[in-house]
Short mmCIF file of C-alpha atoms and ligand atoms in Angstrom, two decimals:
data_model
loop_
_atom_site.label_atom_id
_atom_site.label_comp_id
_atom_site.label_asym_id
_atom_site.label_seq_id
_atom_site.Cartn_x
_atom_site.Cartn_y
_atom_site.Cartn_z
CA GLN A 1 0.11 0.18 -0.27
CA LEU A 2 1.78 3.22 -1.29
CA SER A 3 1.21 6.52 0.44
CA PRO A 4 2.05 10.30 -0.38
CA THR A 5 3.24 10.74 3.05
CA PHE A 6 5.65 7.79 3.12
CA TYR A 7 9.00 9.89 3.49
CA ASP A 8 7.41 12.51 5.51
CA THR A 9 9.13 11.57 8.70
CA SER A 10 11.88 9.49 7.68
CA CYS A 11 13.12 11.87 5.08
CA THR A 12 11.70 15.06 5.21
CA ARG A 13 14.10 16.51 2.38
CA ALA A 14 13.51 13.73 -0.23
CA LEU A 15 10.98 15.48 -2.70
CA ALA A 16 12.92 18.77 -2.64
CA THR A 17 16.11 16.98 -3.24
CA ILE A 18 14.65 15.25 -6.24
CA LYS A 19 13.06 18.56 -7.54
CA SER A 20 15.86 20.42 -7.44
CA GLY A 21 17.75 17.44 -9.15
CA VAL A 22 15.30 17.18 -12.02
CA MET A 23 14.96 21.43 -12.31
CA ALA A 24 18.85 21.86 -12.81
CA ALA A 25 19.24 18.52 -15.03
CA VAL A 26 16.29 20.17 -17.48
CA SER A 27 17.60 23.39 -17.38
CA SER A 28 20.79 22.32 -18.70
CA ASP A 29 19.31 19.97 -21.10
CA PRO A 30 15.46 20.37 -21.74
CA ARG A 31 15.43 16.76 -23.49
CA MET A 32 16.29 15.29 -20.12
CA GLY A 33 12.75 15.95 -18.77
CA ALA A 34 11.32 13.68 -21.93
CA SER A 35 14.15 10.87 -21.15
CA LEU A 36 13.36 10.84 -17.30
CA LEU A 37 9.60 10.24 -17.95
CA ARG A 38 10.20 7.52 -20.60
CA LEU A 39 12.60 5.90 -18.30
CA HIS A 40 9.96 5.65 -15.71
CA PHE A 41 7.67 4.34 -18.31
CA HIS A 42 10.02 1.54 -19.55
CA ASP A 43 10.34 0.73 -15.51
CA CYS A 44 7.18 0.13 -14.84
CA PHE A 45 5.85 -1.80 -18.01
CA VAL A 46 8.69 -4.68 -16.97
CA GLN A 47 8.05 -6.39 -13.58
CA GLY A 48 6.45 -3.08 -12.27
CA CYS A 49 7.98 0.20 -10.77
CA ASP A 50 10.76 -1.31 -9.04
CA ALA A 51 13.79 0.06 -10.63
CA SER A 52 14.75 -2.77 -12.64
CA VAL A 53 15.44 -0.72 -15.65
CA LEU A 54 18.03 1.18 -13.61
CA LEU A 55 20.37 -2.06 -13.09
CA SER A 56 23.57 -2.05 -15.31
CA GLY A 57 23.04 -4.69 -18.20
CA MET A 58 20.08 -6.82 -18.52
CA GLU A 59 17.04 -5.09 -19.25
CA GLN A 60 18.91 -2.20 -20.64
CA ASN A 61 20.18 -4.17 -23.36
CA ALA A 62 16.61 -4.95 -24.53
CA LEU A 63 15.71 -4.13 -28.02
CA PRO A 64 13.23 -1.01 -26.96
CA ASN A 65 16.05 0.47 -24.37
CA ASN A 66 19.47 -0.39 -26.02
CA GLY A 67 21.02 2.89 -27.58
CA SER A 68 17.70 4.90 -26.62
CA LEU A 69 17.30 5.32 -22.90
CA ARG A 70 18.76 8.49 -21.17
CA GLY A 71 18.99 9.91 -17.72
CA PHE A 72 20.77 7.16 -15.89
CA GLY A 73 23.36 9.40 -14.60
CA VAL A 74 20.66 12.20 -13.35
CA ILE A 75 18.88 9.29 -11.27
CA ASP A 76 22.32 8.19 -9.70
CA SER A 77 23.44 11.63 -8.86
CA ILE A 78 20.12 12.62 -7.08
CA LYS A 79 20.36 9.27 -5.33
CA THR A 80 23.91 10.11 -4.37
CA GLN A 81 22.20 13.11 -2.84
CA ILE A 82 19.56 11.64 -0.84
CA GLU A 83 21.98 8.90 0.47
CA ALA A 84 23.94 11.76 1.94
CA ILE A 85 20.95 13.13 4.27
CA CYS A 86 19.12 9.96 4.42
CA ALA A 87 20.67 6.88 4.42
CA GLN A 88 19.23 3.81 2.83
CA THR A 89 15.77 5.03 3.06
CA VAL A 90 14.62 6.48 -0.12
CA SER A 91 14.34 3.71 -3.10
CA CYS A 92 15.39 4.34 -6.60
CA ALA A 93 12.00 3.51 -7.95
CA ASP A 94 10.51 6.35 -5.87
CA ILE A 95 13.41 8.54 -7.09
CA LEU A 96 12.47 7.68 -10.60
CA THR A 97 8.46 8.10 -10.20
CA VAL A 98 8.68 11.40 -8.64
CA ALA A 99 11.41 12.54 -11.10
CA ALA A 100 9.08 11.63 -13.75
CA ARG A 101 6.39 13.99 -12.44
CA ASP A 102 9.09 16.78 -11.95
CA SER A 103 9.88 16.36 -15.39
CA VAL A 104 6.51 17.16 -16.72
CA VAL A 105 6.25 19.96 -14.18
CA ALA A 106 9.78 21.44 -15.44
CA LEU A 107 8.46 21.79 -18.80
CA GLY A 108 5.24 23.34 -18.08
CA GLY A 109 3.01 20.14 -17.73
CA PRO A 110 0.52 19.35 -14.84
CA SER A 111 1.47 18.35 -11.45
CA TRP A 112 -0.10 15.47 -9.27
CA THR A 113 0.35 13.86 -5.82
CA VAL A 114 2.95 10.73 -6.12
CA PRO A 115 1.95 7.58 -3.91
CA LEU A 116 5.41 6.52 -2.60
CA GLY A 117 6.55 3.52 -0.43
CA ARG A 118 8.13 1.38 -3.60
CA ARG A 119 11.08 -0.90 -2.85
CA ASP A 120 13.57 -1.72 -5.42
CA SER A 121 14.14 -5.24 -7.31
CA ILE A 122 16.90 -7.64 -6.84
CA ASP A 123 16.97 -8.33 -10.50
CA ALA A 124 15.80 -7.08 -13.80
CA ASN A 125 14.18 -9.03 -17.19
CA GLU A 126 15.32 -8.58 -20.50
CA ALA A 127 12.94 -11.14 -22.14
CA ALA A 128 10.09 -9.28 -20.23
CA ALA A 129 11.42 -5.81 -21.79
CA ASN A 130 11.30 -7.26 -25.20
CA SER A 131 8.14 -8.64 -24.94
CA ASP A 132 6.21 -5.97 -23.13
CA LEU A 133 6.95 -2.77 -24.02
CA PRO A 134 5.15 -1.58 -27.06
CA GLY A 135 7.50 -0.77 -30.45
CA PRO A 136 6.87 1.96 -33.05
CA THR A 137 5.26 0.26 -35.48
CA SER A 138 2.78 -1.47 -33.27
CA SER A 139 -1.01 -1.43 -34.33
CA ARG A 140 -3.43 0.38 -32.34
CA SER A 141 -4.68 -3.03 -31.02
CA ASP A 142 -1.18 -4.25 -30.08
CA LEU A 143 -0.85 -0.89 -28.10
CA GLU A 144 -4.26 -1.38 -26.20
CA LEU A 145 -3.41 -5.03 -25.55
CA ALA A 146 0.25 -3.86 -24.25
CA PHE A 147 -1.56 -1.51 -21.98
CA SER A 148 -4.60 -3.66 -20.80
CA ASN A 149 -1.79 -6.28 -20.12
CA LYS A 150 -0.51 -3.98 -17.22
CA GLY A 151 -4.05 -3.03 -15.99
CA LEU A 152 -4.48 0.16 -18.12
CA LEU A 153 -7.29 1.06 -20.25
CA THR A 154 -7.57 2.35 -23.75
CA VAL A 155 -7.97 5.78 -22.52
CA ASP A 156 -5.14 5.47 -20.33
CA MET A 157 -2.99 4.41 -23.33
CA VAL A 158 -4.32 7.37 -25.56
CA ALA A 159 -3.61 9.79 -22.53
CA LEU A 160 -0.01 8.69 -21.78
CA SER A 161 1.36 8.65 -25.56
CA GLY A 162 0.55 12.38 -24.88
CA ALA A 163 3.99 12.29 -23.36
CA HIS A 164 5.12 12.30 -27.14
CA THR A 165 4.60 15.91 -26.43
CA ILE A 166 8.26 16.36 -25.60
CA GLY A 167 11.55 14.56 -26.69
CA GLN A 168 13.01 12.98 -29.64
CA ALA A 169 13.40 9.62 -31.81
CA GLN A 170 15.87 8.21 -33.93
CA CYS A 171 15.17 8.12 -37.77
CA GLY A 172 15.26 4.17 -37.64
CA THR A 173 11.96 4.26 -35.54
CA PHE A 174 9.75 6.37 -38.17
CA LYS A 175 11.71 5.70 -41.51
CA ASP A 176 9.27 3.40 -42.84
CA ARG A 177 6.41 5.93 -41.95
CA ILE A 178 7.70 9.03 -43.86
CA TYR A 179 8.68 6.77 -47.08
CA ASN A 180 5.95 4.60 -47.17
CA GLU A 181 2.73 5.77 -45.10
CA THR A 182 -0.22 7.48 -46.78
CA ASN A 183 -1.87 8.81 -43.42
CA ILE A 184 0.91 11.37 -43.05
CA ASP A 185 1.12 15.24 -44.00
CA THR A 186 3.19 15.51 -47.28
CA THR A 187 5.05 18.83 -46.18
CA PHE A 188 5.93 17.04 -42.72
CA ALA A 189 6.85 13.73 -44.33
CA THR A 190 9.20 15.75 -46.87
CA SER A 191 10.72 17.84 -44.12
CA LEU A 192 11.52 14.85 -41.88
CA ARG A 193 13.31 13.31 -45.13
CA ALA A 194 15.95 15.64 -45.39
CA ASN A 195 17.53 14.25 -41.83
CA CYS A 196 16.27 10.56 -42.27
CA PRO A 197 17.43 9.00 -45.56
CA ARG A 198 16.20 5.95 -46.96
CA SER A 199 19.38 4.23 -46.58
CA GLY A 200 21.72 5.32 -43.44
CA GLY A 201 21.27 7.70 -40.57
CA ASP A 202 19.32 5.55 -38.40
CA GLY A 203 20.64 7.39 -35.38
CA SER A 204 19.71 10.79 -36.51
CA LEU A 205 17.06 12.49 -34.13
CA ALA A 206 13.26 14.19 -34.82
CA ASN A 207 11.28 15.83 -32.43
CA LEU A 208 8.44 13.78 -31.49
CA ASP A 209 6.13 16.88 -31.05
CA THR A 210 6.79 19.31 -34.44
CA THR A 211 5.56 22.51 -32.75
CA THR A 212 6.51 22.45 -29.19
CA ALA A 213 9.20 20.05 -28.42
CA ASN A 214 10.16 20.84 -24.80
CA THR A 215 7.05 21.77 -23.82
CA PHE A 216 4.23 19.33 -22.19
CA ASP A 217 1.17 20.63 -23.55
CA ASN A 218 -1.49 18.77 -25.75
CA ALA A 219 -0.10 19.60 -29.09
CA TYR A 220 0.82 15.84 -29.64
CA TYR A 221 -2.97 15.93 -30.23
CA THR A 222 -3.32 18.75 -32.62
CA ASN A 223 -0.59 16.99 -34.36
CA LEU A 224 -2.20 13.85 -34.89
CA VAL A 225 -5.38 15.34 -36.29
CA SER A 226 -3.57 17.26 -38.88
CA GLN A 227 -1.82 13.62 -39.57
CA LYS A 228 1.66 14.94 -38.24
CA GLY A 229 2.28 12.07 -35.53
CA LEU A 230 5.83 11.11 -35.78
CA LEU A 231 5.45 7.29 -35.28
CA HIS A 232 3.41 5.03 -37.00
CA SER A 233 2.25 3.97 -33.20
CA ASP A 234 1.15 7.60 -32.73
CA GLN A 235 -0.95 7.76 -35.64
CA VAL A 236 -2.72 4.87 -35.39
CA LEU A 237 -4.50 6.82 -32.41
CA PHE A 238 -6.13 8.94 -35.00
CA ASN A 239 -6.78 6.89 -38.18
CA ASN A 240 -10.79 6.56 -38.64
CA ASP A 241 -11.04 4.27 -35.66
CA THR A 242 -12.19 4.02 -32.23
CA THR A 243 -9.63 6.19 -30.80
CA ASP A 244 -10.31 9.33 -32.74
CA ASN A 245 -12.66 10.69 -30.79
CA THR A 246 -10.38 10.95 -27.26
CA VAL A 247 -7.75 12.36 -29.56
CA ARG A 248 -10.18 15.19 -30.68
CA ASN A 249 -11.07 15.61 -27.05
CA PHE A 250 -7.48 16.01 -26.07
CA ALA A 251 -6.83 18.20 -28.82
CA SER A 252 -9.55 20.67 -28.06
CA ASN A 253 -9.61 20.30 -24.68
CA PRO A 254 -5.99 20.81 -22.73
CA ALA A 255 -7.87 20.48 -19.17
CA ALA A 256 -9.51 17.04 -20.46
CA PHE A 257 -5.81 15.88 -21.68
CA SER A 258 -4.24 17.10 -18.34
CA SER A 259 -6.79 15.52 -16.06
CA ALA A 260 -6.43 11.95 -17.93
CA PHE A 261 -2.80 12.16 -18.08
CA THR A 262 -2.68 12.60 -14.57
CA THR A 263 -4.95 9.68 -13.50
CA ALA A 264 -3.09 7.55 -15.93
CA MET A 265 0.36 8.53 -14.68
CA ILE A 266 -0.64 7.33 -11.09
CA LYS A 267 -2.31 4.00 -12.33
CA MET A 268 1.23 3.49 -14.27
CA GLY A 269 3.13 4.10 -11.16
CA ASN A 270 1.08 1.97 -9.25
CA ILE A 271 1.71 -1.31 -11.33
CA ALA A 272 3.09 -4.17 -9.43
CA PRO A 273 5.36 -2.18 -6.64
CA LYS A 274 7.32 -4.15 -4.28
CA THR A 275 6.67 -2.86 -0.62
CA GLY A 276 6.82 -4.21 3.15
CA THR A 277 9.82 -6.76 2.96
CA GLN A 278 10.23 -7.55 -0.88
CA GLY A 279 13.13 -6.24 -2.42
CA GLN A 280 15.47 -3.93 -1.00
CA ILE A 281 16.38 -0.04 -1.23
CA ARG A 282 19.47 -0.07 -3.14
CA LEU A 283 22.53 1.90 -2.02
CA SER A 284 23.40 2.69 -5.59
CA CYS A 285 20.79 2.81 -8.22
CA SER A 286 22.65 0.84 -11.05
CA ARG A 287 23.47 -2.12 -8.92
CA VAL A 288 21.87 -4.43 -6.21
CA ASN A 289 23.46 -3.88 -2.77
CA SER A 290 26.30 -6.88 -2.44
C1 HEM B 1 1.87 3.72 -26.67
C2 HEM B 1 3.19 2.92 -26.91
C3 HEM B 1 4.40 3.65 -26.76
C4 HEM B 1 5.43 3.40 -28.12
C5 HEM B 1 5.05 2.56 -29.05
C6 HEM B 1 6.60 4.21 -27.90
C7 HEM B 1 7.40 4.50 -28.79
C8 HEM B 1 8.69 5.42 -28.36
C9 HEM B 1 9.60 5.33 -29.24
C10 HEM B 1 10.21 4.46 -30.46
C11 HEM B 1 10.74 6.55 -28.93
C12 HEM B 1 11.76 7.13 -29.62
C13 HEM B 1 12.91 6.12 -29.09
C14 HEM B 1 14.29 6.34 -29.57
O1 HEM B 1 14.26 6.54 -30.97
O2 HEM B 1 15.18 6.53 -28.88
C15 HEM B 1 9.72 6.97 -27.98
C16 HEM B 1 10.45 7.98 -27.43
C17 HEM B 1 9.43 8.60 -26.17
N1 HEM B 1 8.52 7.88 -25.55
FE1 HEM B 1 7.64 6.72 -25.99
N2 HEM B 1 6.23 5.09 -26.67
C18 HEM B 1 5.11 4.85 -26.29
C19 HEM B 1 4.55 5.51 -25.13
C20 HEM B 1 5.28 6.16 -24.19
C21 HEM B 1 4.64 6.33 -22.89
C22 HEM B 1 3.84 5.85 -22.20
C23 HEM B 1 5.36 7.30 -22.25
C24 HEM B 1 5.70 8.03 -21.02
C25 HEM B 1 4.37 8.35 -20.18
C26 HEM B 1 6.36 7.67 -23.51
C27 HEM B 1 7.59 8.76 -23.36
C28 HEM B 1 8.69 8.99 -24.49
C29 HEM B 1 9.11 9.95 -24.41
C30 HEM B 1 9.36 11.36 -23.53
C31 HEM B 1 10.09 10.03 -25.27
C32 HEM B 1 11.18 10.61 -25.78
C33 HEM B 1 12.43 10.16 -24.80
C34 HEM B 1 13.80 11.19 -25.35
O3 HEM B 1 13.53 12.22 -25.73
O4 HEM B 1 14.81 10.96 -24.65
N3 HEM B 1 6.26 6.78 -24.42
N4 HEM B 1 8.52 6.54 -27.68
CA1 CA B 2 10.63 -2.50 -13.47
CA1 CA B 3 5.00 19.73 -27.22
#
């Protein structure tokens, strides 16, 4: 049973320390806010929000993670600061969950209260990372299944995909879409081709939100309505199908998006937490205690 007041007596400065660490990291590199939010998602979808993704090797080598996850150093350095004030008290899983919230806030998005008390795993699961994380070529029903497997509804899936209002993706993840798909704005596709050639250049970056890459707003959905979703898995949410109305609602009503996003983030943060005597409080987020 998680609780927002979990560290109120055991580590009064925990939340403020995480916030200032995230603020500093995001002000020197705005994309870091996106990277920390994604790191939390990739943690929670693989054996729950237990910091398994932070352990060196293992899950980090899985296809959706390798060469694309960022932010490990930021979490490690916040953990070092927190260990100095409250020894072996605050879990890496909680630090990452709060850092994801603070990242959204740092980029202008909504805030919410984070339930706390997660403990850290003593293992990680590369195979589960490969099977449970959806990929950029997923269909709408693939996405719905991946999220329902974690207890999340279709509306949660559409709202959480709005995280693609910030951050970047590598050419290899959207190449097929910009050369071969027809439900894409022509000018948008043409401009992306300049930095993402048919052959090679797989690592070059494009903004997931072509309008406001460093602002957490609802522009992701207005982009989808104008066929400017970057990933195939983005545009499937608005493609004459069952999720079109939700996308239209979030595009025209920022408050509806904020409310659905914060609700869904709390649900995602509550996936299979380790509590009580399960797992451990790691001393260093990148390795289990010896
Ligand atoms: C719906 C299924 C999803 C798919 C298929 C998906 C896929 C992807 C892919 C392929 C990238 C680019 C990675 C790269 O090229 O290095 C990406 C980036 C990103 N994703 Fe997702 N994603 C999904 C859902 C989510 C969710 C639920 C969140 C968070 C709540 C999220 C947050 C992000 C962020 C913030 C970035 C940019 C990261 C950065 O710039 O470092 N995504 N996603
Ligand atoms: Ca995990
Ligand atoms: Ca944006």
